[in-house]
DNA sequence: TTGAAAGCGCTAACAG
DNA sequence: CTGTTAGCGCTTTCAA
């Protein structure tokens, strides 16, 4: 049995109140008493019981964290950011995983709620309809979303990037490189509102560039099978796209693997663009072209924001420190896995490429309707 | 204010004891009373307070998890395994990170201990001298180590692979491929007993093969700088090794990047072997040769073992269910990043290669002292 | 089958 | 500056 505050008090010849005061720095304690208490604490190896403390003070100093999966490093990065910030503020993390599933989200949130976390940081499948968020709202527990799209129907602080704009930027970038047949491989849209937003932006970008609607294929998050998607693409009317946008890096890497196994070169035959900017991507060969979002910072900002929210909780919504959403900047990393369109394969050129001034700078866009140039590229 | 068990009891017209009994399935409850209680629980949205529950029952149903870092996917994988198993058994995870630092380990463990976790799963820098383990021992808290080497001086259950044997196997494999100048890039040995064990095995394998002691360079875990290590190798007496063993995949990937940036090809100029078998490695180009350890299973097994330990806690060390160490099997994945030695560069051949029967099967070992063959390989 | 009552370890008034 | 005391929400004897 661990020592209790009472044991310490007895040994030091003071009351438990004195020990408590010393422990929490609340109220003055005489130097001699303090010394005796310190000695007793050390001698007994006393460690204040967080449970008792939380029960009485009604603050657990626990932050709940729930993410869809630990398999995708992007979430691990965010958790690392949360952990660092939370620890610095004296909070400990209670952790749950949802596997991209709404029912599991609810279960996980209930579990964290049971321990009376002071607040929660999470990513849900779909904020608008999330039962987990319903629980949180009903409990009146401060919480902030990360990665999710800000839900118009629900006023919950969200730290994220503009996924729609990012998706659009990817499409424009591809077009600027001369690609006309774009495609997207996305994780299950029902399990990820951000994937849906990226898709929406991507389609919009393609449309704005005068392209027909890119083909889209969904794959499972947990056991993605890009090969099936590639087969589906290939057997479609337009054949395999020359540029593929994947809804996350994890998927993009699997896709590159599947392409390579088919004997296709990246970016020679097919360009691949990912999303997230996980650290490993930069080390790949070729380096993974991707939309970089500041995951660790995202976690850190969410934590700071949540902590502010929790302190403000006792009063009115706080002066100006409790805004709505944090839209963090993303950057395009147009690395090796994406390049100018290759004309060695028959590709139905429909209209001249309209390069946007900015993207044109990134890479010398392939001359608009240049025809087959078999000399230099041979796959 | 969340509803309490008292609120439920009042609303249902029963005593709190009855509610508690229904909640925990301990003791019989009349059907009518049960129905009224259920109704009250639903109506009030009652969620039993884990703090109060833990305080009284002296069991928190919390499992503490502490790992060195979330940046390396191998730990995230293990946590995923722990989480799945823990959840299935009704436990929630309390989470901490140590950054490969003994002092931080202690701090993290103290934090988890404060919440009276029922048990703990962790990876420490050095089990023999870990103050964190001292705390755990002193508190009498069940715990199991993962990834760590079983410490002879401390009787703590450990789930891991045989790092020494694995390191040795890597060396033998390299030798079988004709490599004579081996090298190792390792994370700080003081922060990782397993890295030290891998090194020991590797050196032993090299020695057993009649090679001189391979060069070794340590790099930082958090911000590894393989380039500095490469420079150090290159300026050494033997020059750059033809085969490099990295103490983990993360490092191996960074090393491949650094080599490529120097214009060296992998495995053409230098073979690289990693350790861990993180999923991403298989998708690299070339695929990462590595020692695969079953991380997720490791986490799961550790969790199951811990849970058994915790149940047994109330009595004697339990019948046969509380053994010491679990040594899980590892497998070599001799993928693309490691290949036969390349003879286009001057390499001091010292003695004929003695191939071990087994490894020879993996790849057609380069003919022992074949001389320069510039025709086929050109970088 | 049910209820009354005694705390688990701690904090926070309130007296002194 | 210090001690007394009343719970926080819950489980668990012990009687009824």
mmCIF file of C-alpha atoms in Angstrom, chain A residues 70 95 97 99 104 107, chain B residues 77-91 93 296 299-300 303-304 307:
data_model
loop_
_atom_site.group_PDB
_atom_site.id
_atom_site.type_symbol
_atom_site.label_atom_id
_atom_site.label_comp_id
_atom_site.label_asym_id
_atom_site.label_seq_id
_atom_site.Cartn_x
_atom_site.Cartn_y
_atom_site.Cartn_z
ATOM 1 C CA UNK A 70 -1.592 4.847 -34.864
ATOM 2 C CA UNK A 95 -5.388 7.675 -24.932
ATOM 3 C CA UNK A 97 -8.088 4.808 -30.846
ATOM 4 C CA UNK A 99 -10.115 2.867 -36.287
ATOM 5 C CA UNK A 104 -15.698 3.014 -31.939
ATOM 6 C CA UNK A 107 -16.918 3.972 -27.230
ATOM 7 C CA UNK B 77 2.942 -0.091 -33.769
ATOM 8 C CA UNK B 78 3.555 -1.602 -30.373
ATOM 9 C CA UNK B 79 1.208 0.878 -28.733
ATOM 10 C CA UNK B 80 -1.452 -0.052 -31.265
ATOM 11 C CA UNK B 81 -1.067 -3.669 -30.203
ATOM 12 C CA UNK B 82 -1.250 -2.764 -26.542
ATOM 13 C CA UNK B 83 -4.278 -0.587 -27.070
ATOM 14 C CA UNK B 84 -6.248 -3.274 -28.868
ATOM 15 C CA UNK B 85 -5.556 -5.876 -26.227
ATOM 16 C CA UNK B 86 -6.083 -3.518 -23.314
ATOM 17 C CA UNK B 87 -9.350 -2.254 -24.622
ATOM 18 C CA UNK B 88 -10.644 -5.761 -25.160
ATOM 19 C CA UNK B 89 -9.972 -6.392 -21.486
ATOM 20 C CA UNK B 90 -11.634 -3.171 -20.395
ATOM 21 C CA UNK B 91 -8.523 -1.135 -19.725
ATOM 22 C CA UNK B 93 -4.246 3.680 -21.579
ATOM 23 C CA UNK B 296 2.213 -5.103 -32.890
ATOM 24 C CA UNK B 299 2.594 -4.991 -27.727
ATOM 25 C CA UNK B 300 -0.339 -7.374 -27.629
ATOM 26 C CA UNK B 303 -0.518 -6.430 -22.629
ATOM 27 C CA UNK B 304 -1.885 -9.924 -22.157
ATOM 28 C CA UNK B 307 -3.095 -8.367 -17.453
#
